[in-house]
PDB file of C-alpha atoms and ligand atoms in Angstrom:
ATOM      1  CA  UNK A  12     -32.302  -9.014-111.220  1.00 74.00           C
ATOM      2  CA  UNK A  13     -34.087  -5.851-109.987  1.00 92.00           C
ATOM      3  CA  UNK A  14     -33.775  -3.667-113.128  1.00 94.00           C
ATOM      4  CA  UNK A  15     -34.777  -0.524-111.208  1.00 94.00           C
ATOM      5  CA  UNK A  16     -32.211  -0.951-108.416  1.00 95.00           C
ATOM      6  CA  UNK A  17     -29.439   1.778-108.409  1.00 93.00           C
ATOM      7  CA  UNK A  18     -26.880  -1.061-108.133  1.00 94.00           C
ATOM      8  CA  UNK A  19     -28.233  -2.514-111.381  1.00 95.00           C
ATOM      9  CA  UNK A  20     -27.928   0.862-113.113  1.00 93.00           C
ATOM     10  CA  UNK A  21     -24.344   1.024-111.915  1.00 94.00           C
ATOM     11  CA  UNK A  22     -23.608  -2.515-113.165  1.00 96.00           C
ATOM     12  CA  UNK A  23     -25.066  -1.641-116.536  1.00 95.00           C
ATOM     13  CA  UNK A  24     -22.953   1.576-116.707  1.00 95.00           C
ATOM     14  CA  UNK A  25     -19.846  -0.412-116.013  1.00 96.00           C
ATOM     15  CA  UNK A  26     -20.583  -3.359-118.298  1.00 96.00           C
ATOM     16  CA  UNK A  27     -21.554  -1.199-121.283  1.00 96.00           C
ATOM     17  CA  UNK A  28     -19.308   1.792-120.581  1.00 96.00           C
ATOM     18  CA  UNK A  29     -22.576   3.840-120.502  1.00 97.00           C
ATOM     19  CA  UNK A  30     -22.563   7.422-119.319  1.00 96.00           C
ATOM     20  CA  UNK A  31     -25.849   9.019-118.181  1.00 96.00           C
ATOM     21  CA  UNK A  32     -26.677  12.103-120.193  1.00 97.00           C
ATOM     22  CA  UNK A  33     -27.996  15.064-118.326  1.00 96.00           C
ATOM     23  CA  UNK A  34     -28.839  16.914-121.518  1.00 97.00           C
ATOM     24  CA  UNK A  35     -31.137  14.077-122.540  1.00 98.00           C
ATOM     25  CA  UNK A  36     -32.994  14.258-119.251  1.00 97.00           C
ATOM     26  CA  UNK A  37     -31.807  10.823-118.079  1.00 98.00           C
ATOM     27  CA  UNK A  38     -33.209  10.501-114.570  1.00 97.00           C
ATOM     28  CA  UNK A  39     -34.060   6.866-114.264  1.00 97.00           C
ATOM     29  CA  UNK A  40     -36.743   5.453-111.993  1.00 98.00           C
ATOM     30  CA  UNK A  41     -35.496   3.352-109.024  1.00 97.00           C
ATOM     31  CA  UNK A  42     -38.728   2.698-107.144  1.00 97.00           C
ATOM     32  CA  UNK A  43     -40.905  -0.279-107.830  1.00 97.00           C
ATOM     33  CA  UNK A  44     -44.004   1.349-106.277  1.00 97.00           C
ATOM     34  CA  UNK A  45     -43.798   4.309-108.655  1.00 97.00           C
ATOM     35  CA  UNK A  46     -43.327   2.006-111.637  1.00 98.00           C
ATOM     36  CA  UNK A  47     -46.405  -0.015-110.558  1.00 97.00           C
ATOM     37  CA  UNK A  48     -48.431   3.131-110.105  1.00 98.00           C
ATOM     38  CA  UNK A  49     -47.689   4.307-113.629  1.00 98.00           C
ATOM     39  CA  UNK A  50     -48.457   0.917-115.138  1.00 98.00           C
ATOM     40  CA  UNK A  51     -51.653   0.516-113.086  1.00 98.00           C
ATOM     41  CA  UNK A  52     -52.827   3.970-113.944  1.00 98.00           C
ATOM     42  CA  UNK A  53     -52.279   3.469-117.673  1.00 98.00           C
ATOM     43  CA  UNK A  54     -54.887   0.655-117.541  1.00 97.00           C
ATOM     44  CA  UNK A  55     -53.028  -1.596-120.005  1.00 98.00           C
ATOM     45  CA  UNK A  56     -54.980  -4.613-121.259  1.00 97.00           C
ATOM     46  CA  UNK A  57     -53.747  -7.754-123.020  1.00 96.00           C
ATOM     47  CA  UNK A  58     -55.037  -6.574-126.370  1.00 97.00           C
ATOM     48  CA  UNK A  59     -53.496  -3.085-126.099  1.00 98.00           C
ATOM     49  CA  UNK A  60     -50.628  -1.527-127.938  1.00 98.00           C
ATOM     50  CA  UNK A  61     -48.359   0.529-125.636  1.00 98.00           C
ATOM     51  CA  UNK A  62     -46.061   3.212-127.122  1.00 98.00           C
ATOM     52  CA  UNK A  63     -43.439   4.284-124.654  1.00 98.00           C
ATOM     53  CA  UNK A  64     -41.484   7.475-124.891  1.00 98.00           C
ATOM     54  CA  UNK A  65     -37.902   7.320-123.590  1.00 98.00           C
ATOM     55  CA  UNK A  66     -37.493   3.745-122.172  1.00 98.00           C
ATOM     56  CA  UNK A  67     -34.039   4.371-120.638  1.00 98.00           C
ATOM     57  CA  UNK A  68     -32.853   0.933-119.465  1.00 98.00           C
ATOM     58  CA  UNK A  69     -36.391  -0.460-119.753  1.00 98.00           C
ATOM     59  CA  UNK A  70     -37.923  -0.446-116.247  1.00 98.00           C
ATOM     60  CA  UNK A  71     -41.372   0.678-117.465  1.00 98.00           C
ATOM     61  CA  UNK A  72     -41.007  -1.208-120.733  1.00 98.00           C
ATOM     62  CA  UNK A  73     -40.504  -4.580-119.061  1.00 98.00           C
ATOM     63  CA  UNK A  74     -43.492  -4.040-116.816  1.00 98.00           C
ATOM     64  CA  UNK A  75     -45.712  -2.825-119.680  1.00 98.00           C
ATOM     65  CA  UNK A  76     -44.678  -5.846-121.782  1.00 98.00           C
ATOM     66  CA  UNK A  77     -46.123  -8.164-119.099  1.00 97.00           C
ATOM     67  CA  UNK A  78     -49.627  -6.706-119.503  1.00 97.00           C
ATOM     68  CA  UNK A  79     -49.779  -5.424-123.154  1.00 98.00           C
ATOM     69  CA  UNK A  80     -50.224  -7.191-126.454  1.00 98.00           C
ATOM     70  CA  UNK A  81     -47.299  -5.223-127.934  1.00 98.00           C
ATOM     71  CA  UNK A  82     -44.902  -2.458-126.767  1.00 98.00           C
ATOM     72  CA  UNK A  83     -43.091  -0.084-129.060  1.00 98.00           C
ATOM     73  CA  UNK A  84     -40.597   2.205-127.276  1.00 98.00           C
ATOM     74  CA  UNK A  85     -38.922   5.217-128.837  1.00 98.00           C
ATOM     75  CA  UNK A  86     -35.419   6.049-127.411  1.00 98.00           C
ATOM     76  CA  UNK A  87     -33.124   8.737-128.818  1.00 98.00           C
ATOM     77  CA  UNK A  88     -29.929   7.598-127.137  1.00 98.00           C
ATOM     78  CA  UNK A  89     -28.239   5.004-129.333  1.00 98.00           C
ATOM     79  CA  UNK A  90     -25.977   3.943-126.467  1.00 98.00           C
ATOM     80  CA  UNK A  91     -29.067   2.586-124.683  1.00 98.00           C
ATOM     81  CA  UNK A  92     -30.120   0.295-127.560  1.00 98.00           C
ATOM     82  CA  UNK A  93     -27.708  -2.616-126.800  1.00 98.00           C
ATOM     83  CA  UNK A  94     -28.612  -2.235-123.108  1.00 98.00           C
ATOM     84  CA  UNK A  95     -32.361  -2.425-123.859  1.00 98.00           C
ATOM     85  CA  UNK A  96     -31.826  -5.434-126.164  1.00 97.00           C
ATOM     86  CA  UNK A  97     -30.259  -7.171-123.165  1.00 97.00           C
ATOM     87  CA  UNK A  98     -32.631  -6.072-120.428  1.00 97.00           C
ATOM     88  CA  UNK A  99     -35.741  -6.857-122.516  1.00 98.00           C
ATOM     89  CA  UNK A 100     -34.523 -10.074-124.123  1.00 97.00           C
ATOM     90  CA  UNK A 101     -37.140 -12.200-122.347  1.00 97.00           C
ATOM     91  CA  UNK A 102     -40.039 -10.267-124.003  1.00 98.00           C
ATOM     92  CA  UNK A 103     -40.942 -11.090-127.611  1.00 97.00           C
ATOM     93  CA  UNK A 104     -43.584  -8.395-127.827  1.00 98.00           C
ATOM     94  CA  UNK A 105     -41.300  -5.398-127.519  1.00 98.00           C
ATOM     95  CA  UNK A 106     -39.778  -3.303-130.348  1.00 98.00           C
ATOM     96  CA  UNK A 107     -37.281  -0.515-129.756  1.00 98.00           C
ATOM     97  CA  UNK A 108     -36.985   2.361-132.144  1.00 98.00           C
ATOM     98  CA  UNK A 109     -33.865   4.477-131.980  1.00 98.00           C
ATOM     99  CA  UNK A 110     -35.252   7.848-132.848  1.00 98.00           C
ATOM    100  CA  UNK A 111     -36.020  11.386-131.576  1.00 98.00           C
ATOM    101  CA  UNK A 112     -39.727  11.148-130.508  1.00 98.00           C
ATOM    102  CA  UNK A 113     -40.277  14.747-131.727  1.00 98.00           C
ATOM    103  CA  UNK A 114     -39.339  13.613-135.203  1.00 98.00           C
ATOM    104  CA  UNK A 115     -41.190  10.285-135.055  1.00 98.00           C
ATOM    105  CA  UNK A 116     -44.570   9.693-136.760  1.00 98.00           C
ATOM    106  CA  UNK A 117     -46.334   8.051-133.781  1.00 98.00           C
ATOM    107  CA  UNK A 118     -49.554   7.681-135.792  1.00 98.00           C
ATOM    108  CA  UNK A 119     -47.666   5.526-138.275  1.00 98.00           C
ATOM    109  CA  UNK A 120     -46.270   3.388-135.356  1.00 98.00           C
ATOM    110  CA  UNK A 121     -49.847   3.001-134.045  1.00 98.00           C
ATOM    111  CA  UNK A 122     -51.278   2.022-137.410  1.00 98.00           C
ATOM    112  CA  UNK A 123     -48.512  -0.513-138.039  1.00 98.00           C
ATOM    113  CA  UNK A 124     -48.644  -2.162-134.604  1.00 98.00           C
ATOM    114  CA  UNK A 125     -52.197  -1.761-133.373  1.00 96.00           C
ATOM    115  CA  UNK A 126     -53.574  -4.905-131.671  1.00 96.00           C
ATOM    116  CA  UNK A 127     -57.219  -5.780-131.034  1.00 95.00           C
ATOM    117  CA  UNK A 128     -57.571  -3.408-128.099  1.00 97.00           C
ATOM    118  CA  UNK A 129     -56.706   0.154-127.226  1.00 98.00           C
ATOM    119  CA  UNK A 130     -53.641   2.326-127.630  1.00 98.00           C
ATOM    120  CA  UNK A 131     -51.838   3.542-124.501  1.00 98.00           C
ATOM    121  CA  UNK A 132     -48.990   6.052-124.512  1.00 98.00           C
ATOM    122  CA  UNK A 133     -46.731   5.979-121.444  1.00 98.00           C
ATOM    123  CA  UNK A 134     -43.427   7.459-120.344  1.00 98.00           C
ATOM    124  CA  UNK A 135     -41.267   9.027-117.760  1.00 98.00           C
ATOM    125  CA  UNK A 136     -40.647  12.038-119.965  1.00 98.00           C
ATOM    126  CA  UNK A 137     -37.350  13.782-120.506  1.00 97.00           C
ATOM    127  CA  UNK A 138     -37.954  17.041-118.619  1.00 95.00           C
ATOM    128  CA  UNK A 139     -36.348  19.315-121.182  1.00 95.00           C
ATOM    129  CA  UNK A 140     -39.067  18.591-123.782  1.00 97.00           C
ATOM    130  CA  UNK A 141     -42.113  17.586-121.693  1.00 97.00           C
ATOM    131  CA  UNK A 142     -44.458  20.262-123.175  1.00 96.00           C
ATOM    132  CA  UNK A 143     -43.341  19.867-126.822  1.00 96.00           C
ATOM    133  CA  UNK A 144     -43.889  16.071-126.556  1.00 98.00           C
ATOM    134  CA  UNK A 145     -47.372  16.407-125.115  1.00 97.00           C
ATOM    135  CA  UNK A 146     -48.403  19.120-127.595  1.00 94.00           C
ATOM    136  CA  UNK A 147     -47.047  17.128-130.482  1.00 95.00           C
ATOM    137  CA  UNK A 148     -49.067  14.016-129.505  1.00 97.00           C
ATOM    138  CA  UNK A 149     -52.217  16.138-129.192  1.00 94.00           C
ATOM    139  CA  UNK A 150     -51.792  18.376-132.223  1.00 92.00           C
ATOM    140  CA  UNK A 151     -50.915  15.350-134.425  1.00 94.00           C
ATOM    141  CA  UNK A 152     -54.129  13.836-133.025  1.00 94.00           C
ATOM    142  CA  UNK A 153     -52.250  10.548-132.442  1.00 97.00           C
ATOM    143  CA  UNK A 154     -54.941   7.825-132.237  1.00 97.00           C
ATOM    144  CA  UNK A 155     -54.360   6.961-128.554  1.00 98.00           C
ATOM    145  CA  UNK A 156     -56.903   6.340-125.808  1.00 98.00           C
ATOM    146  CA  UNK A 157     -54.733   7.665-123.000  1.00 98.00           C
ATOM    147  CA  UNK A 158     -51.340   9.271-122.305  1.00 98.00           C
ATOM    148  CA  UNK A 159     -49.919   8.353-118.878  1.00 98.00           C
ATOM    149  CA  UNK A 160     -46.757  10.331-118.242  1.00 98.00           C
ATOM    150  CA  UNK A 161     -44.434  11.507-115.506  1.00 98.00           C
ATOM    151  CA  UNK A 162     -43.335  15.150-115.686  1.00 98.00           C
ATOM    152  CA  UNK A 163     -42.093  17.905-113.367  1.00 98.00           C
ATOM    153  CA  UNK A 164     -44.702  18.753-110.796  1.00 98.00           C
ATOM    154  CA  UNK A 165     -44.785  22.347-111.981  1.00 97.00           C
ATOM    155  CA  UNK A 166     -45.766  21.340-115.479  1.00 98.00           C
ATOM    156  CA  UNK A 167     -48.406  18.911-114.189  1.00 98.00           C
ATOM    157  CA  UNK A 168     -49.787  21.765-112.035  1.00 98.00           C
ATOM    158  CA  UNK A 169     -50.092  23.988-115.083  1.00 97.00           C
ATOM    159  CA  UNK A 170     -51.695  21.278-117.217  1.00 98.00           C
ATOM    160  CA  UNK A 171     -54.447  20.539-114.653  1.00 98.00           C
ATOM    161  CA  UNK A 172     -54.965  24.199-113.564  1.00 97.00           C
ATOM    162  CA  UNK A 173     -58.490  25.697-113.532  1.00 96.00           C
ATOM    163  CA  UNK A 174     -59.340  29.006-115.222  1.00 94.00           C
ATOM    164  CA  UNK A 175     -58.708  31.924-112.907  1.00 93.00           C
ATOM    165  CA  UNK A 176     -55.817  30.244-111.101  1.00 94.00           C
ATOM    166  CA  UNK A 177     -52.281  31.665-111.249  1.00 91.00           C
ATOM    167  CA  UNK A 178     -50.980  28.563-113.102  1.00 94.00           C
ATOM    168  CA  UNK A 179     -53.725  28.422-115.800  1.00 96.00           C
ATOM    169  CA  UNK A 180     -52.230  29.059-119.195  1.00 94.00           C
ATOM    170  CA  UNK A 181     -52.027  28.099-122.844  1.00 94.00           C
ATOM    171  CA  UNK A 182     -50.970  24.473-122.005  1.00 96.00           C
ATOM    172  CA  UNK A 183     -53.879  24.074-119.579  1.00 97.00           C
ATOM    173  CA  UNK A 184     -56.448  25.200-122.163  1.00 97.00           C
ATOM    174  CA  UNK A 185     -54.825  23.234-125.022  1.00 96.00           C
ATOM    175  CA  UNK A 186     -54.536  19.937-123.089  1.00 97.00           C
ATOM    176  CA  UNK A 187     -57.974  20.266-121.464  1.00 97.00           C
ATOM    177  CA  UNK A 188     -59.477  20.849-124.915  1.00 97.00           C
ATOM    178  CA  UNK A 189     -58.119  17.479-126.121  1.00 97.00           C
ATOM    179  CA  UNK A 190     -58.183  15.478-122.874  1.00 98.00           C
ATOM    180  CA  UNK A 191     -59.746  14.800-119.527  1.00 98.00           C
ATOM    181  CA  UNK A 192     -56.853  15.373-117.106  1.00 98.00           C
ATOM    182  CA  UNK A 193     -56.276  13.081-114.049  1.00 98.00           C
ATOM    183  CA  UNK A 194     -53.424  13.303-111.620  1.00 98.00           C
ATOM    184  CA  UNK A 195     -52.551   9.782-110.537  1.00 97.00           C
ATOM    185  CA  UNK A 196     -49.446  10.209-108.416  1.00 97.00           C
ATOM    186  CA  UNK A 197     -47.135  12.741-106.754  1.00 98.00           C
ATOM    187  CA  UNK A 198     -43.559  11.491-107.012  1.00 98.00           C
ATOM    188  CA  UNK A 199     -40.702  12.790-104.806  1.00 98.00           C
ATOM    189  CA  UNK A 200     -37.321  13.476-106.439  1.00 98.00           C
ATOM    190  CA  UNK A 201     -35.664  10.830-104.207  1.00 97.00           C
ATOM    191  CA  UNK A 202     -36.930   7.967-106.409  1.00 97.00           C
ATOM    192  CA  UNK A 203     -34.753   8.949-109.366  1.00 97.00           C
ATOM    193  CA  UNK A 204     -31.153   8.234-110.209  1.00 95.00           C
ATOM    194  CA  UNK A 205     -29.538  10.710-110.513  1.00 95.00           C
ATOM    195  CA  UNK A 206     -31.797  12.787-108.343  1.00 96.00           C
ATOM    196  CA  UNK A 207     -33.301  15.803-110.184  1.00 96.00           C
ATOM    197  CA  UNK A 208     -33.810  19.205-108.475  1.00 95.00           C
ATOM    198  CA  UNK A 209     -37.561  19.111-108.569  1.00 96.00           C
ATOM    199  CA  UNK A 210     -40.449  16.795-107.597  1.00 98.00           C
ATOM    200  CA  UNK A 211     -42.634  15.076-110.218  1.00 98.00           C
ATOM    201  CA  UNK A 212     -46.190  14.027-110.819  1.00 98.00           C
ATOM    202  CA  UNK A 213     -47.904  11.443-113.036  1.00 98.00           C
ATOM    203  CA  UNK A 214     -50.871  12.558-115.144  1.00 98.00           C
ATOM    204  CA  UNK A 215     -53.172  10.313-117.145  1.00 98.00           C
ATOM    205  CA  UNK A 216     -54.633  12.276-120.020  1.00 98.00           C
ATOM    206  CA  UNK A 217     -57.791  10.471-121.272  1.00 98.00           C
ATOM    207  CA  UNK A 218     -58.096  11.568-124.883  1.00 98.00           C
ATOM    208  CA  UNK A 219     -61.679  12.884-125.387  1.00 97.00           C
ATOM    209  CA  UNK A 220     -63.768  11.085-128.009  1.00 95.00           C
ATOM    210  CA  UNK A 221     -65.779  14.227-128.405  1.00 95.00           C
ATOM    211  CA  UNK A 222     -64.517  17.779-128.094  1.00 94.00           C
ATOM    212  CA  UNK A 223     -65.798  19.626-124.976  1.00 96.00           C
ATOM    213  CA  UNK A 224     -66.644  22.845-127.029  1.00 97.00           C
ATOM    214  CA  UNK A 225     -67.829  23.392-130.561  1.00 97.00           C
ATOM    215  CA  UNK A 226     -65.338  25.168-132.853  1.00 97.00           C
ATOM    216  CA  UNK A 227     -65.978  26.450-136.377  1.00 97.00           C
ATOM    217  CA  UNK A 228     -62.231  26.511-136.996  1.00 96.00           C
ATOM    218  CA  UNK A 229     -59.884  24.713-134.581  1.00 95.00           C
ATOM    219  CA  UNK A 230     -56.837  26.642-135.774  1.00 95.00           C
ATOM    220  CA  UNK A 231     -58.505  29.947-134.862  1.00 96.00           C
ATOM    221  CA  UNK A 232     -58.946  28.600-131.281  1.00 96.00           C
ATOM    222  CA  UNK A 233     -55.275  27.810-130.974  1.00 95.00           C
ATOM    223  CA  UNK A 234     -54.318  31.189-132.450  1.00 95.00           C
ATOM    224  CA  UNK A 235     -56.535  32.873-129.907  1.00 96.00           C
ATOM    225  CA  UNK A 236     -54.982  30.749-127.070  1.00 95.00           C
ATOM    226  CA  UNK A 237     -51.450  31.624-128.187  1.00 94.00           C
ATOM    227  CA  UNK A 238     -52.251  35.321-128.552  1.00 95.00           C
ATOM    228  CA  UNK A 239     -54.200  35.583-125.355  1.00 95.00           C
ATOM    229  CA  UNK A 240     -51.757  33.732-123.063  1.00 94.00           C
ATOM    230  CA  UNK A 241     -48.670  34.875-124.982  1.00 91.00           C
ATOM    231  CA  UNK A 242     -49.159  38.244-123.197  1.00 86.00           C
ATOM    232  CA  UNK A 243     -51.161  37.030-120.258  1.00 81.00           C
ATOM    233  CA  UNK A 244     -50.835  40.202-118.226  1.00 87.00           C
ATOM    234  CA  UNK A 245     -52.464  42.319-120.895  1.00 94.00           C
ATOM    235  CA  UNK A 246     -56.177  42.752-121.272  1.00 97.00           C
ATOM    236  CA  UNK A 247     -57.845  40.697-123.976  1.00 97.00           C
ATOM    237  CA  UNK A 248     -58.368  43.869-125.989  1.00 97.00           C
ATOM    238  CA  UNK A 249     -54.608  44.449-126.015  1.00 97.00           C
ATOM    239  CA  UNK A 250     -53.424  40.880-126.362  1.00 96.00           C
ATOM    240  CA  UNK A 251     -55.789  39.935-129.228  1.00 97.00           C
ATOM    241  CA  UNK A 252     -55.239  43.122-131.256  1.00 96.00           C
ATOM    242  CA  UNK A 253     -53.073  42.133-134.184  1.00 94.00           C
ATOM    243  CA  UNK A 254     -53.864  38.426-133.809  1.00 93.00           C
ATOM    244  CA  UNK A 255     -55.088  37.096-137.235  1.00 91.00           C
ATOM    245  CA  UNK A 256     -54.573  40.626-138.555  1.00 93.00           C
ATOM    246  CA  UNK A 257     -57.462  42.018-136.438  1.00 96.00           C
ATOM    247  CA  UNK A 258     -57.608  45.734-135.612  1.00 96.00           C
ATOM    248  CA  UNK A 259     -58.371  47.032-132.150  1.00 97.00           C
ATOM    249  CA  UNK A 260     -61.888  48.015-133.239  1.00 97.00           C
ATOM    250  CA  UNK A 261     -62.444  44.533-134.712  1.00 97.00           C
ATOM    251  CA  UNK A 262     -61.330  42.891-131.483  1.00 97.00           C
ATOM    252  CA  UNK A 263     -63.661  45.235-129.540  1.00 98.00           C
ATOM    253  CA  UNK A 264     -66.581  44.179-131.751  1.00 97.00           C
ATOM    254  CA  UNK A 265     -65.669  40.459-131.526  1.00 98.00           C
ATOM    255  CA  UNK A 266     -65.460  40.483-127.707  1.00 98.00           C
ATOM    256  CA  UNK A 267     -68.704  42.436-127.478  1.00 98.00           C
ATOM    257  CA  UNK A 268     -70.599  39.880-129.681  1.00 98.00           C
ATOM    258  CA  UNK A 269     -69.001  37.056-127.631  1.00 98.00           C
ATOM    259  CA  UNK A 270     -70.289  38.767-124.466  1.00 97.00           C
ATOM    260  CA  UNK A 271     -66.756  39.077-123.003  1.00 98.00           C
ATOM    261  CA  UNK A 272     -65.498  42.161-121.216  1.00 98.00           C
ATOM    262  CA  UNK A 273     -62.497  43.594-123.103  1.00 98.00           C
ATOM    263  CA  UNK A 274     -60.756  44.316-119.816  1.00 97.00           C
ATOM    264  CA  UNK A 275     -60.577  40.661-118.868  1.00 97.00           C
ATOM    265  CA  UNK A 276     -57.379  38.615-119.149  1.00 96.00           C
ATOM    266  CA  UNK A 277     -56.989  35.233-120.945  1.00 95.00           C
ATOM    267  CA  UNK A 278     -56.191  33.394-117.663  1.00 95.00           C
ATOM    268  CA  UNK A 279     -59.751  34.031-116.490  1.00 96.00           C
ATOM    269  CA  UNK A 280     -61.448  32.457-119.579  1.00 96.00           C
ATOM    270  CA  UNK A 281     -63.094  29.061-119.528  1.00 96.00           C
ATOM    271  CA  UNK A 282     -62.752  26.769-122.540  1.00 97.00           C
ATOM    272  CA  UNK A 283     -66.305  27.762-123.502  1.00 97.00           C
ATOM    273  CA  UNK A 284     -65.441  31.446-123.408  1.00 98.00           C
ATOM    274  CA  UNK A 285     -62.242  30.957-125.430  1.00 97.00           C
ATOM    275  CA  UNK A 286     -64.286  28.991-127.961  1.00 98.00           C
ATOM    276  CA  UNK A 287     -66.883  31.724-128.224  1.00 98.00           C
ATOM    277  CA  UNK A 288     -64.162  34.319-128.928  1.00 98.00           C
ATOM    278  CA  UNK A 289     -62.459  32.020-131.481  1.00 98.00           C
ATOM    279  CA  UNK A 290     -65.827  31.356-133.267  1.00 98.00           C
ATOM    280  CA  UNK A 291     -66.673  35.155-133.340  1.00 98.00           C
ATOM    281  CA  UNK A 292     -63.191  35.765-134.759  1.00 97.00           C
ATOM    282  CA  UNK A 293     -63.757  33.215-137.539  1.00 97.00           C
ATOM    283  CA  UNK A 294     -67.176  34.782-138.259  1.00 97.00           C
ATOM    284  CA  UNK A 295     -65.736  38.255-138.334  1.00 97.00           C
ATOM    285  CA  UNK A 296     -62.964  37.204-140.734  1.00 95.00           C
ATOM    286  CA  UNK A 297     -65.456  35.526-143.062  1.00 94.00           C
ATOM    287  CA  UNK A 298     -67.683  38.696-143.079  1.00 95.00           C
ATOM    288  CA  UNK A 299     -64.797  41.032-143.678  1.00 92.00           C
ATOM    289  CA  UNK A 300     -62.957  39.233-146.455  1.00 79.00           C
ATOM    290  CA  UNK A 301     -61.613  41.541-149.166  1.00 64.00           C
TER     291      UNK A 301
HETATM  292  N1  SAM B 420     -38.225   5.364-118.707  1.00 88.56           N
HETATM  293  C1  SAM B 420     -36.925   5.362-118.071  1.00 88.56           C
HETATM  294  C2  SAM B 420     -37.131   5.370-116.528  1.00 88.56           C
HETATM  295  O1  SAM B 420     -38.278   5.747-116.113  1.00 88.56           O
HETATM  296  O2  SAM B 420     -36.202   5.035-115.796  1.00 88.56           O
HETATM  297  C3  SAM B 420     -36.066   6.609-118.517  1.00 88.56           C
HETATM  298  C4  SAM B 420     -36.796   7.941-118.284  1.00 88.56           C
HETATM  299  S1  SAM B 420     -35.645   9.303-118.505  1.00 88.56           S
HETATM  300  C5  SAM B 420     -36.510  10.549-117.502  1.00 88.56           C
HETATM  301  C6  SAM B 420     -36.112   9.944-120.120  1.00 88.56           C
HETATM  302  C7  SAM B 420     -35.661   9.083-121.302  1.00 88.56           C
HETATM  303  O3  SAM B 420     -35.980   9.708-122.524  1.00 88.56           O
HETATM  304  C8  SAM B 420     -34.133   8.791-121.395  1.00 88.56           C
HETATM  305  O4  SAM B 420     -33.888   7.467-121.683  1.00 88.56           O
HETATM  306  C9  SAM B 420     -33.699   9.684-122.570  1.00 88.56           C
HETATM  307  O5  SAM B 420     -32.568   9.205-123.240  1.00 88.56           O
HETATM  308  C10 SAM B 420     -34.916   9.640-123.451  1.00 88.56           C
HETATM  309  N2  SAM B 420     -35.034  10.774-124.373  1.00 88.56           N
HETATM  310  C11 SAM B 420     -34.628  12.061-124.217  1.00 88.56           C
HETATM  311  N3  SAM B 420     -34.940  12.828-125.209  1.00 88.56           N
HETATM  312  C12 SAM B 420     -35.642  11.999-126.116  1.00 88.56           C
HETATM  313  C13 SAM B 420     -36.193  12.209-127.397  1.00 88.56           C
HETATM  314  N4  SAM B 420     -36.172  13.418-128.021  1.00 88.56           N
HETATM  315  N5  SAM B 420     -36.809  11.162-128.025  1.00 88.56           N
HETATM  316  C14 SAM B 420     -36.836   9.937-127.403  1.00 88.56           C
HETATM  317  N6  SAM B 420     -36.306   9.689-126.201  1.00 88.56           N
HETATM  318  C15 SAM B 420     -35.721  10.673-125.543  1.00 88.56           C
END
């Protein structure tokens, strides 16, 4: 049986009385080449643990199970659980967890299921929560080696954008701080069932072993990113005033010691420049404590 074939999805729908949920972002993959590209790009080895987000009817899960030591898949839709039990019955190295991934402790899953090798996170992400899922994985510092995920092309473009480009924003700076970003495939909307309105792309985020910039206080960096890009059309002097309780004069002084023109905008800043501002902010706060 070709699990990914639209006819199989229809058979499953009929047999289990399953209705696809638009609000859960259920656009299932129907193309073997795309499935193979994702699995290949995720570089799964026999000793690896794979954590999959949103297995659907299990097309990626089954393929990952052939290469990995163990696969744990987190699926929110309880109506898919009996279906997954059936489609994955031939694999004894797969566990399905019926939970909302945003409320799941992935680090605990990793610690409980880790094999001898690496940890790979994969998924064809539900589009309505792509950014929150990626940010949660990174901010929780989930002990994974890589995150290979499909998302809307537009989000992928923002994540991989370079400073100075129109699409460079908070998500680009945040993801690039934690990961080396690689685009591994462009995926047309025609390969999904049902067909979404937009095209997709697969990114592999290789989680950095060492941070690319030195920060005195990581939380100040993220505060600076949020404030700077939150009002991206404003100059840094305007967007950072008020951040961390800093006055306009304080921001002027911080930018001057960081060697950054106050008239610049956040979207032009490299990671290194953002880090310099954040470190000067931390220093300023320490020197001006009541
Ligand atoms: N992996 C399958 C495929 O490629 O055909 C399905 C991908 S579909 C785009 C996204 C999947 O994520 C659906 O199965 C959906 O039910 C599930 N999902 C949606 N929100 C979720 C959440 N908060 N936590 C876990 N899974 C979720």
